[in-house]
């Protein structure tokens, strides 16, 4: 929805190359701040592993997992993921070792193992040189996608081994312009509506109705955050309400569960240092506050539980069983994921 002509043309060109076997082993996605280069890089990762008929479809299992940041063959690597205690974090040399080890493994369930490196300018010289060796001797079915504001942010020898994709405007910007100019939406609302559209939320194009729907989504996001932080008794009460509503309007309950998925996905983006990819941007302060309470593994576990719940409901599992299970296991306060399943963070 509202994808910019520039980005759509370039993703189409990339996909056309896939069809004829012209896939470079490394790409450098370039664009100014807020150009949508992060979203574009995710689309590339989706495209090479998409099982739908029109890659990237955004709805098949691989596309969904990549979007949520839970695909086992797609690594989203960002400086904040590895050194959260330092404001000016640098991608550590250990990351290069981790990439090298994983690059030698065959993809677990996808066609390509993808390494998406955000903020490539923060790589140390050691890491960049280690990455260079990988680019010089690429493994089959491994794709590297580096993201940077300009080519000068990347070691010249690394940049020279990457195919460049330069972006101008991001699709969210085009969406904001459309909403403001054509639908008369306020700029603060238009930005968030455009980001929510990236997650599949559809808007009517009616200013008043869309404003009402946006306020409802914000309230529901805030309520989900409250439920996750609430007592066991409150969580069970919330789950009972969803179960009761299921018989009347199962689609509304499915939408609510999708918002749970988006909440945890946004929290993951904040946690790994990619806040520009957050969908419900009005909740960024709340997400930032919650990010310190959870481990990445715990967040991914919560996402997995919600995905499992959606799958169970699609296969007619009794909602009286599936929904309370989801609320309790994706609503555990300060949860992390250990070797034996869920465990409380100390």
PDB file of N, CA and C in Angstrom, residues 176-265:
ATOM      1  N   UNK A 176       2.567   9.212   3.656  1.00  0.00           N
ATOM      2  CA  UNK A 176       2.269  10.397   4.461  1.00  0.00           C
ATOM      3  C   UNK A 176       1.782  11.530   3.566  1.00  0.00           C
ATOM      4  N   UNK A 177       2.470  11.748   2.455  1.00  0.00           N
ATOM      5  CA  UNK A 177       2.074  12.805   1.523  1.00  0.00           C
ATOM      6  C   UNK A 177       0.672  12.565   0.984  1.00  0.00           C
ATOM      7  N   UNK A 178       0.380  11.301   0.654  1.00  0.00           N
ATOM      8  CA  UNK A 178      -0.945  10.961   0.141  1.00  0.00           C
ATOM      9  C   UNK A 178      -2.016  11.252   1.184  1.00  0.00           C
ATOM     10  N   UNK A 179      -1.790  10.821   2.414  1.00  0.00           N
ATOM     11  CA  UNK A 179      -2.781  10.994   3.477  1.00  0.00           C
ATOM     12  C   UNK A 179      -3.017  12.468   3.794  1.00  0.00           C
ATOM     13  N   UNK A 180      -1.947  13.241   3.769  1.00  0.00           N
ATOM     14  CA  UNK A 180      -2.078  14.667   4.076  1.00  0.00           C
ATOM     15  C   UNK A 180      -2.773  15.411   2.940  1.00  0.00           C
ATOM     16  N   UNK A 181      -2.303  15.167   1.714  1.00  0.00           N
ATOM     17  CA  UNK A 181      -2.786  15.932   0.571  1.00  0.00           C
ATOM     18  C   UNK A 181      -4.144  15.460   0.060  1.00  0.00           C
ATOM     19  N   UNK A 182      -4.334  14.140   0.038  1.00  0.00           N
ATOM     20  CA  UNK A 182      -5.559  13.607  -0.549  1.00  0.00           C
ATOM     21  C   UNK A 182      -6.660  13.363   0.479  1.00  0.00           C
ATOM     22  N   UNK A 183      -6.286  12.976   1.688  1.00  0.00           N
ATOM     23  CA  UNK A 183      -7.300  12.640   2.694  1.00  0.00           C
ATOM     24  C   UNK A 183      -7.421  13.692   3.793  1.00  0.00           C
ATOM     25  N   UNK A 184      -6.526  14.685   3.775  1.00  0.00           N
ATOM     26  CA  UNK A 184      -6.611  15.755   4.759  1.00  0.00           C
ATOM     27  C   UNK A 184      -6.269  15.343   6.171  1.00  0.00           C
ATOM     28  N   UNK A 185      -5.427  14.314   6.308  1.00  0.00           N
ATOM     29  CA  UNK A 185      -5.050  13.804   7.628  1.00  0.00           C
ATOM     30  C   UNK A 185      -3.944  14.676   8.222  1.00  0.00           C
ATOM     31  N   UNK A 186      -3.994  14.896   9.539  1.00  0.00           N
ATOM     32  CA  UNK A 186      -2.937  15.649  10.214  1.00  0.00           C
ATOM     33  C   UNK A 186      -1.605  14.922  10.069  1.00  0.00           C
ATOM     34  N   UNK A 187      -0.515  15.678  10.005  1.00  0.00           N
ATOM     35  CA  UNK A 187       0.800  15.084   9.746  1.00  0.00           C
ATOM     36  C   UNK A 187       1.204  14.088  10.831  1.00  0.00           C
ATOM     37  N   UNK A 188       0.893  14.381  12.107  1.00  0.00           N
ATOM     38  CA  UNK A 188       1.280  13.458  13.179  1.00  0.00           C
ATOM     39  C   UNK A 188       0.565  12.123  13.046  1.00  0.00           C
ATOM     40  N   UNK A 189      -0.702  12.171  12.652  1.00  0.00           N
ATOM     41  CA  UNK A 189      -1.459  10.936  12.452  1.00  0.00           C
ATOM     42  C   UNK A 189      -1.026  10.234  11.176  1.00  0.00           C
ATOM     43  N   UNK A 190      -0.749  11.021  10.130  1.00  0.00           N
ATOM     44  CA  UNK A 190      -0.407  10.433   8.829  1.00  0.00           C
ATOM     45  C   UNK A 190       0.851   9.584   8.912  1.00  0.00           C
ATOM     46  N   UNK A 191       1.836  10.044   9.667  1.00  0.00           N
ATOM     47  CA  UNK A 191       3.085   9.287   9.791  1.00  0.00           C
ATOM     48  C   UNK A 191       2.837   7.913  10.399  1.00  0.00           C
ATOM     49  N   UNK A 192       2.079   7.887  11.485  1.00  0.00           N
ATOM     50  CA  UNK A 192       1.815   6.603  12.137  1.00  0.00           C
ATOM     51  C   UNK A 192       0.913   5.715  11.286  1.00  0.00           C
ATOM     52  N   UNK A 193      -0.066   6.311  10.613  1.00  0.00           N
ATOM     53  CA  UNK A 193      -0.949   5.531   9.742  1.00  0.00           C
ATOM     54  C   UNK A 193      -0.162   4.889   8.605  1.00  0.00           C
ATOM     55  N   UNK A 194       0.810   5.626   8.080  1.00  0.00           N
ATOM     56  CA  UNK A 194       1.640   5.082   7.001  1.00  0.00           C
ATOM     57  C   UNK A 194       2.476   3.914   7.495  1.00  0.00           C
ATOM     58  N   UNK A 195       2.993   4.030   8.713  1.00  0.00           N
ATOM     59  CA  UNK A 195       3.782   2.938   9.284  1.00  0.00           C
ATOM     60  C   UNK A 195       2.907   1.722   9.574  1.00  0.00           C
ATOM     61  N   UNK A 196       1.701   1.956  10.070  1.00  0.00           N
ATOM     62  CA  UNK A 196       0.775   0.855  10.329  1.00  0.00           C
ATOM     63  C   UNK A 196       0.363   0.167   9.033  1.00  0.00           C
ATOM     64  N   UNK A 197       0.294   0.949   7.948  1.00  0.00           N
ATOM     65  CA  UNK A 197      -0.037   0.361   6.649  1.00  0.00           C
ATOM     66  C   UNK A 197       1.018  -0.643   6.220  1.00  0.00           C
ATOM     67  N   UNK A 198       2.275  -0.411   6.654  1.00  0.00           N
ATOM     68  CA  UNK A 198       3.347  -1.355   6.349  1.00  0.00           C
ATOM     69  C   UNK A 198       3.058  -2.721   6.969  1.00  0.00           C
ATOM     70  N   UNK A 199       2.298  -2.723   8.061  1.00  0.00           N
ATOM     71  CA  UNK A 199       1.971  -3.972   8.754  1.00  0.00           C
ATOM     72  C   UNK A 199       0.648  -4.555   8.288  1.00  0.00           C
ATOM     73  N   UNK A 200       0.058  -3.940   7.256  1.00  0.00           N
ATOM     74  CA  UNK A 200      -1.159  -4.508   6.685  1.00  0.00           C
ATOM     75  C   UNK A 200      -2.447  -3.859   7.157  1.00  0.00           C
ATOM     76  N   UNK A 201      -2.354  -2.825   8.015  1.00  0.00           N
ATOM     77  CA  UNK A 201      -3.565  -2.118   8.440  1.00  0.00           C
ATOM     78  C   UNK A 201      -4.081  -1.298   7.261  1.00  0.00           C
ATOM     79  N   UNK A 202      -5.358  -1.448   6.948  1.00  0.00           N
ATOM     80  CA  UNK A 202      -5.942  -0.727   5.820  1.00  0.00           C
ATOM     81  C   UNK A 202      -6.743   0.468   6.323  1.00  0.00           C
ATOM     82  N   UNK A 203      -6.692   1.534   5.532  1.00  0.00           N
ATOM     83  CA  UNK A 203      -7.404   2.758   5.876  1.00  0.00           C
ATOM     84  C   UNK A 203      -8.446   3.063   4.806  1.00  0.00           C
ATOM     85  N   UNK A 204      -9.530   3.703   5.228  1.00  0.00           N
ATOM     86  CA  UNK A 204     -10.653   3.938   4.318  1.00  0.00           C
ATOM     87  C   UNK A 204     -10.438   5.140   3.412  1.00  0.00           C
ATOM     88  N   UNK A 205      -9.571   6.064   3.847  1.00  0.00           N
ATOM     89  CA  UNK A 205      -9.422   7.301   3.085  1.00  0.00           C
ATOM     90  C   UNK A 205     -10.415   8.359   3.536  1.00  0.00           C
ATOM     91  N   UNK A 206     -11.167   8.047   4.590  1.00  0.00           N
ATOM     92  CA  UNK A 206     -12.103   8.989   5.199  1.00  0.00           C
ATOM     93  C   UNK A 206     -11.460   9.549   6.467  1.00  0.00           C
ATOM     94  N   UNK A 207     -11.278  10.846   6.501  1.00  0.00           N
ATOM     95  CA  UNK A 207     -10.498  11.469   7.576  1.00  0.00           C
ATOM     96  C   UNK A 207     -11.032  11.132   8.967  1.00  0.00           C
ATOM     97  N   UNK A 208     -12.333  11.302   9.174  1.00  0.00           N
ATOM     98  CA  UNK A 208     -12.900  11.084  10.503  1.00  0.00           C
ATOM     99  C   UNK A 208     -12.867   9.618  10.909  1.00  0.00           C
ATOM    100  N   UNK A 209     -13.262   8.737   9.995  1.00  0.00           N
ATOM    101  CA  UNK A 209     -13.265   7.304  10.313  1.00  0.00           C
ATOM    102  C   UNK A 209     -11.856   6.787  10.579  1.00  0.00           C
ATOM    103  N   UNK A 210     -10.900   7.234   9.745  1.00  0.00           N
ATOM    104  CA  UNK A 210      -9.522   6.777   9.922  1.00  0.00           C
ATOM    105  C   UNK A 210      -8.931   7.300  11.226  1.00  0.00           C
ATOM    106  N   UNK A 211      -9.289   8.528  11.590  1.00  0.00           N
ATOM    107  CA  UNK A 211      -8.823   9.093  12.858  1.00  0.00           C
ATOM    108  C   UNK A 211      -9.367   8.277  14.032  1.00  0.00           C
ATOM    109  N   UNK A 212     -10.639   7.919  13.947  1.00  0.00           N
ATOM    110  CA  UNK A 212     -11.261   7.107  14.998  1.00  0.00           C
ATOM    111  C   UNK A 212     -10.582   5.747  15.102  1.00  0.00           C
ATOM    112  N   UNK A 213     -10.336   5.127  13.947  1.00  0.00           N
ATOM    113  CA  UNK A 213      -9.681   3.812  13.937  1.00  0.00           C
ATOM    114  C   UNK A 213      -8.264   3.879  14.495  1.00  0.00           C
ATOM    115  N   UNK A 214      -7.545   4.962  14.175  1.00  0.00           N
ATOM    116  CA  UNK A 214      -6.179   5.124  14.675  1.00  0.00           C
ATOM    117  C   UNK A 214      -6.175   5.251  16.197  1.00  0.00           C
ATOM    118  N   UNK A 215      -7.098   6.041  16.726  1.00  0.00           N
ATOM    119  CA  UNK A 215      -7.185   6.200  18.176  1.00  0.00           C
ATOM    120  C   UNK A 215      -7.515   4.870  18.853  1.00  0.00           C
ATOM    121  N   UNK A 216      -8.361   4.081  18.207  1.00  0.00           N
ATOM    122  CA  UNK A 216      -8.701   2.768  18.758  1.00  0.00           C
ATOM    123  C   UNK A 216      -7.487   1.844  18.767  1.00  0.00           C
ATOM    124  N   UNK A 217      -6.702   1.880  17.687  1.00  0.00           N
ATOM    125  CA  UNK A 217      -5.499   1.043  17.616  1.00  0.00           C
ATOM    126  C   UNK A 217      -4.504   1.451  18.695  1.00  0.00           C
ATOM    127  N   UNK A 218      -4.319   2.758  18.880  1.00  0.00           N
ATOM    128  CA  UNK A 218      -3.413   3.237  19.929  1.00  0.00           C
ATOM    129  C   UNK A 218      -3.870   2.753  21.304  1.00  0.00           C
ATOM    130  N   UNK A 219      -5.179   2.854  21.546  1.00  0.00           N
ATOM    131  CA  UNK A 219      -5.716   2.427  22.838  1.00  0.00           C
ATOM    132  C   UNK A 219      -5.534   0.929  23.038  1.00  0.00           C
ATOM    133  N   UNK A 220      -5.715   0.163  21.972  1.00  0.00           N
ATOM    134  CA  UNK A 220      -5.566  -1.288  22.077  1.00  0.00           C
ATOM    135  C   UNK A 220      -4.105  -1.680  22.292  1.00  0.00           C
ATOM    136  N   UNK A 221      -3.196  -0.963  21.638  1.00  0.00           N
ATOM    137  CA  UNK A 221      -1.768  -1.208  21.868  1.00  0.00           C
ATOM    138  C   UNK A 221      -1.420  -0.935  23.331  1.00  0.00           C
ATOM    139  N   UNK A 222      -1.911   0.193  23.845  1.00  0.00           N
ATOM    140  CA  UNK A 222      -1.639   0.549  25.237  1.00  0.00           C
ATOM    141  C   UNK A 222      -2.245  -0.481  26.182  1.00  0.00           C
ATOM    142  N   UNK A 223      -3.419  -0.991  25.828  1.00  0.00           N
ATOM    143  CA  UNK A 223      -4.070  -1.995  26.670  1.00  0.00           C
ATOM    144  C   UNK A 223      -3.282  -3.304  26.682  1.00  0.00           C
ATOM    145  N   UNK A 224      -2.748  -3.690  25.515  1.00  0.00           N
ATOM    146  CA  UNK A 224      -1.934  -4.908  25.441  1.00  0.00           C
ATOM    147  C   UNK A 224      -0.710  -4.777  26.342  1.00  0.00           C
ATOM    148  N   UNK A 225      -0.079  -3.611  26.295  1.00  0.00           N
ATOM    149  CA  UNK A 225       1.077  -3.363  27.160  1.00  0.00           C
ATOM    150  C   UNK A 225       0.688  -3.491  28.625  1.00  0.00           C
ATOM    151  N   UNK A 226      -0.496  -2.975  28.960  1.00  0.00           N
ATOM    152  CA  UNK A 226      -0.986  -3.048  30.331  1.00  0.00           C
ATOM    153  C   UNK A 226      -1.269  -4.487  30.747  1.00  0.00           C
ATOM    154  N   UNK A 227      -1.857  -5.265  29.836  1.00  0.00           N
ATOM    155  CA  UNK A 227      -2.165  -6.670  30.129  1.00  0.00           C
ATOM    156  C   UNK A 227      -0.882  -7.459  30.376  1.00  0.00           C
ATOM    157  N   UNK A 228       0.116  -7.231  29.534  1.00  0.00           N
ATOM    158  CA  UNK A 228       1.387  -7.944  29.664  1.00  0.00           C
ATOM    159  C   UNK A 228       2.038  -7.671  31.017  1.00  0.00           C
ATOM    160  N   UNK A 229       1.855  -6.453  31.527  1.00  0.00           N
ATOM    161  CA  UNK A 229       2.449  -6.069  32.804  1.00  0.00           C
ATOM    162  C   UNK A 229       1.547  -6.386  33.998  1.00  0.00           C
ATOM    163  N   UNK A 230       0.347  -6.896  33.732  1.00  0.00           N
ATOM    164  CA  UNK A 230      -0.637  -7.060  34.799  1.00  0.00           C
ATOM    165  C   UNK A 230      -0.476  -8.373  35.559  1.00  0.00           C
ATOM    166  N   UNK A 231      -1.328  -8.558  36.550  1.00  0.00           N
ATOM    167  CA  UNK A 231      -1.308  -9.762  37.377  1.00  0.00           C
ATOM    168  C   UNK A 231      -1.888 -10.947  36.616  1.00  0.00           C
ATOM    169  N   UNK A 232      -1.647 -12.131  37.132  1.00  0.00           N
ATOM    170  CA  UNK A 232      -2.185 -13.347  36.526  1.00  0.00           C
ATOM    171  C   UNK A 232      -3.709 -13.294  36.475  1.00  0.00           C
ATOM    172  N   UNK A 233      -4.327 -12.790  37.529  1.00  0.00           N
ATOM    173  CA  UNK A 233      -5.785 -12.685  37.578  1.00  0.00           C
ATOM    174  C   UNK A 233      -6.308 -11.783  36.464  1.00  0.00           C
ATOM    175  N   UNK A 234      -5.652 -10.651  36.256  1.00  0.00           N
ATOM    176  CA  UNK A 234      -6.073  -9.712  35.208  1.00  0.00           C
ATOM    177  C   UNK A 234      -5.878 -10.311  33.822  1.00  0.00           C
ATOM    178  N   UNK A 235      -4.792 -11.042  33.640  1.00  0.00           N
ATOM    179  CA  UNK A 235      -4.540 -11.676  32.349  1.00  0.00           C
ATOM    180  C   UNK A 235      -5.595 -12.726  32.031  1.00  0.00           C
ATOM    181  N   UNK A 236      -5.984 -13.501  33.027  1.00  0.00           N
ATOM    182  CA  UNK A 236      -7.020 -14.517  32.823  1.00  0.00           C
ATOM    183  C   UNK A 236      -8.368 -13.866  32.505  1.00  0.00           C
ATOM    184  N   UNK A 237      -8.661 -12.751  33.153  1.00  0.00           N
ATOM    185  CA  UNK A 237      -9.897 -12.024  32.877  1.00  0.00           C
ATOM    186  C   UNK A 237      -9.905 -11.517  31.437  1.00  0.00           C
ATOM    187  N   UNK A 238      -8.781 -10.964  30.997  1.00  0.00           N
ATOM    188  CA  UNK A 238      -8.657 -10.482  29.613  1.00  0.00           C
ATOM    189  C   UNK A 238      -8.837 -11.636  28.629  1.00  0.00           C
ATOM    190  N   UNK A 239      -8.201 -12.775  28.902  1.00  0.00           N
ATOM    191  CA  UNK A 239      -8.319 -13.945  28.028  1.00  0.00           C
ATOM    192  C   UNK A 239      -9.762 -14.414  27.944  1.00  0.00           C
ATOM    193  N   UNK A 240     -10.466 -14.412  29.074  1.00  0.00           N
ATOM    194  CA  UNK A 240     -11.877 -14.819  29.090  1.00  0.00           C
ATOM    195  C   UNK A 240     -12.723 -13.889  28.223  1.00  0.00           C
ATOM    196  N   UNK A 241     -12.395 -12.601  28.242  1.00  0.00           N
ATOM    197  CA  UNK A 241     -13.127 -11.632  27.423  1.00  0.00           C
ATOM    198  C   UNK A 241     -12.937 -11.920  25.935  1.00  0.00           C
ATOM    199  N   UNK A 242     -11.707 -12.258  25.549  1.00  0.00           N
ATOM    200  CA  UNK A 242     -11.450 -12.593  24.146  1.00  0.00           C
ATOM    201  C   UNK A 242     -12.184 -13.866  23.750  1.00  0.00           C
ATOM    202  N   UNK A 243     -12.173 -14.862  24.617  1.00  0.00           N
ATOM    203  CA  UNK A 243     -12.860 -16.128  24.331  1.00  0.00           C
ATOM    204  C   UNK A 243     -14.358 -15.887  24.162  1.00  0.00           C
ATOM    205  N   UNK A 244     -14.939 -15.078  25.037  1.00  0.00           N
ATOM    206  CA  UNK A 244     -16.371 -14.780  24.954  1.00  0.00           C
ATOM    207  C   UNK A 244     -16.707 -14.038  23.666  1.00  0.00           C
ATOM    208  N   UNK A 245     -15.796 -13.167  23.257  1.00  0.00           N
ATOM    209  CA  UNK A 245     -16.026 -12.376  22.049  1.00  0.00           C
ATOM    210  C   UNK A 245     -15.885 -13.214  20.786  1.00  0.00           C
ATOM    211  N   UNK A 246     -15.133 -14.319  20.885  1.00  0.00           N
ATOM    212  CA  UNK A 246     -14.845 -15.152  19.713  1.00  0.00           C
ATOM    213  C   UNK A 246     -16.115 -15.624  19.013  1.00  0.00           C
ATOM    214  N   UNK A 247     -17.093 -16.083  19.775  1.00  0.00           N
ATOM    215  CA  UNK A 247     -18.324 -16.612  19.181  1.00  0.00           C
ATOM    216  C   UNK A 247     -19.139 -15.533  18.485  1.00  0.00           C
ATOM    217  N   UNK A 248     -18.975 -14.288  18.914  1.00  0.00           N
ATOM    218  CA  UNK A 248     -19.711 -13.184  18.313  1.00  0.00           C
ATOM    219  C   UNK A 248     -18.987 -12.607  17.100  1.00  0.00           C
ATOM    220  N   UNK A 249     -17.665 -12.477  17.212  1.00  0.00           N
ATOM    221  CA  UNK A 249     -16.893 -11.820  16.152  1.00  0.00           C
ATOM    222  C   UNK A 249     -15.458 -12.323  16.184  1.00  0.00           C
ATOM    223  N   UNK A 250     -15.231 -13.480  15.576  1.00  0.00           N
ATOM    224  CA  UNK A 250     -13.891 -14.070  15.617  1.00  0.00           C
ATOM    225  C   UNK A 250     -12.862 -13.220  14.887  1.00  0.00           C
ATOM    226  N   UNK A 251     -13.299 -12.459  13.856  1.00  0.00           N
ATOM    227  CA  UNK A 251     -12.359 -11.611  13.120  1.00  0.00           C
ATOM    228  C   UNK A 251     -11.806 -10.505  14.008  1.00  0.00           C
ATOM    229  N   UNK A 252     -12.643  -9.959  14.867  1.00  0.00           N
ATOM    230  CA  UNK A 252     -12.179  -8.912  15.785  1.00  0.00           C
ATOM    231  C   UNK A 252     -11.139  -9.467  16.755  1.00  0.00           C
ATOM    232  N   UNK A 253     -11.344 -10.708  17.193  1.00  0.00           N
ATOM    233  CA  UNK A 253     -10.376 -11.337  18.095  1.00  0.00           C
ATOM    234  C   UNK A 253      -9.074 -11.619  17.356  1.00  0.00           C
ATOM    235  N   UNK A 254      -9.189 -12.065  16.105  1.00  0.00           N
ATOM    236  CA  UNK A 254      -7.987 -12.296  15.292  1.00  0.00           C
ATOM    237  C   UNK A 254      -7.204 -10.998  15.114  1.00  0.00           C
ATOM    238  N   UNK A 255      -7.925  -9.892  14.906  1.00  0.00           N
ATOM    239  CA  UNK A 255      -7.266  -8.590  14.781  1.00  0.00           C
ATOM    240  C   UNK A 255      -6.533  -8.228  16.072  1.00  0.00           C
ATOM    241  N   UNK A 256      -7.155  -8.540  17.200  1.00  0.00           N
ATOM    242  CA  UNK A 256      -6.534  -8.260  18.499  1.00  0.00           C
ATOM    243  C   UNK A 256      -5.252  -9.072  18.669  1.00  0.00           C
ATOM    244  N   UNK A 257      -5.312 -10.340  18.265  1.00  0.00           N
ATOM    245  CA  UNK A 257      -4.127 -11.203  18.367  1.00  0.00           C
ATOM    246  C   UNK A 257      -3.023 -10.692  17.441  1.00  0.00           C
ATOM    247  N   UNK A 258      -3.417 -10.180  16.259  1.00  0.00           N
ATOM    248  CA  UNK A 258      -2.434  -9.605  15.342  1.00  0.00           C
ATOM    249  C   UNK A 258      -1.761  -8.393  15.967  1.00  0.00           C
ATOM    250  N   UNK A 259      -2.517  -7.612  16.730  1.00  0.00           N
ATOM    251  CA  UNK A 259      -1.927  -6.471  17.426  1.00  0.00           C
ATOM    252  C   UNK A 259      -0.929  -6.931  18.485  1.00  0.00           C
ATOM    253  N   UNK A 260      -1.212  -8.047  19.149  1.00  0.00           N
ATOM    254  CA  UNK A 260      -0.229  -8.632  20.075  1.00  0.00           C
ATOM    255  C   UNK A 260       1.066  -8.941  19.328  1.00  0.00           C
ATOM    256  N   UNK A 261       0.910  -9.526  18.154  1.00  0.00           N
ATOM    257  CA  UNK A 261       2.080  -9.872  17.349  1.00  0.00           C
ATOM    258  C   UNK A 261       2.858  -8.620  16.976  1.00  0.00           C
ATOM    259  N   UNK A 262       2.141  -7.572  16.563  1.00  0.00           N
ATOM    260  CA  UNK A 262       2.793  -6.318  16.185  1.00  0.00           C
ATOM    261  C   UNK A 262       3.455  -5.654  17.389  1.00  0.00           C
ATOM    262  N   UNK A 263       2.843  -5.761  18.577  1.00  0.00           N
ATOM    263  CA  UNK A 263       3.425  -5.160  19.783  1.00  0.00           C
ATOM    264  C   UNK A 263       4.774  -5.794  20.091  1.00  0.00           C
ATOM    265  N   UNK A 264       4.820  -7.127  20.098  1.00  0.00           N
ATOM    266  CA  UNK A 264       6.076  -7.814  20.391  1.00  0.00           C
ATOM    267  C   UNK A 264       7.099  -7.598  19.285  1.00  0.00           C
ATOM    268  N   UNK A 265       6.621  -7.536  18.055  1.00  0.00           N
ATOM    269  CA  UNK A 265       7.532  -7.291  16.933  1.00  0.00           C
ATOM    270  C   UNK A 265       8.157  -5.898  17.061  1.00  0.00           C
TER     271      UNK A 265
END
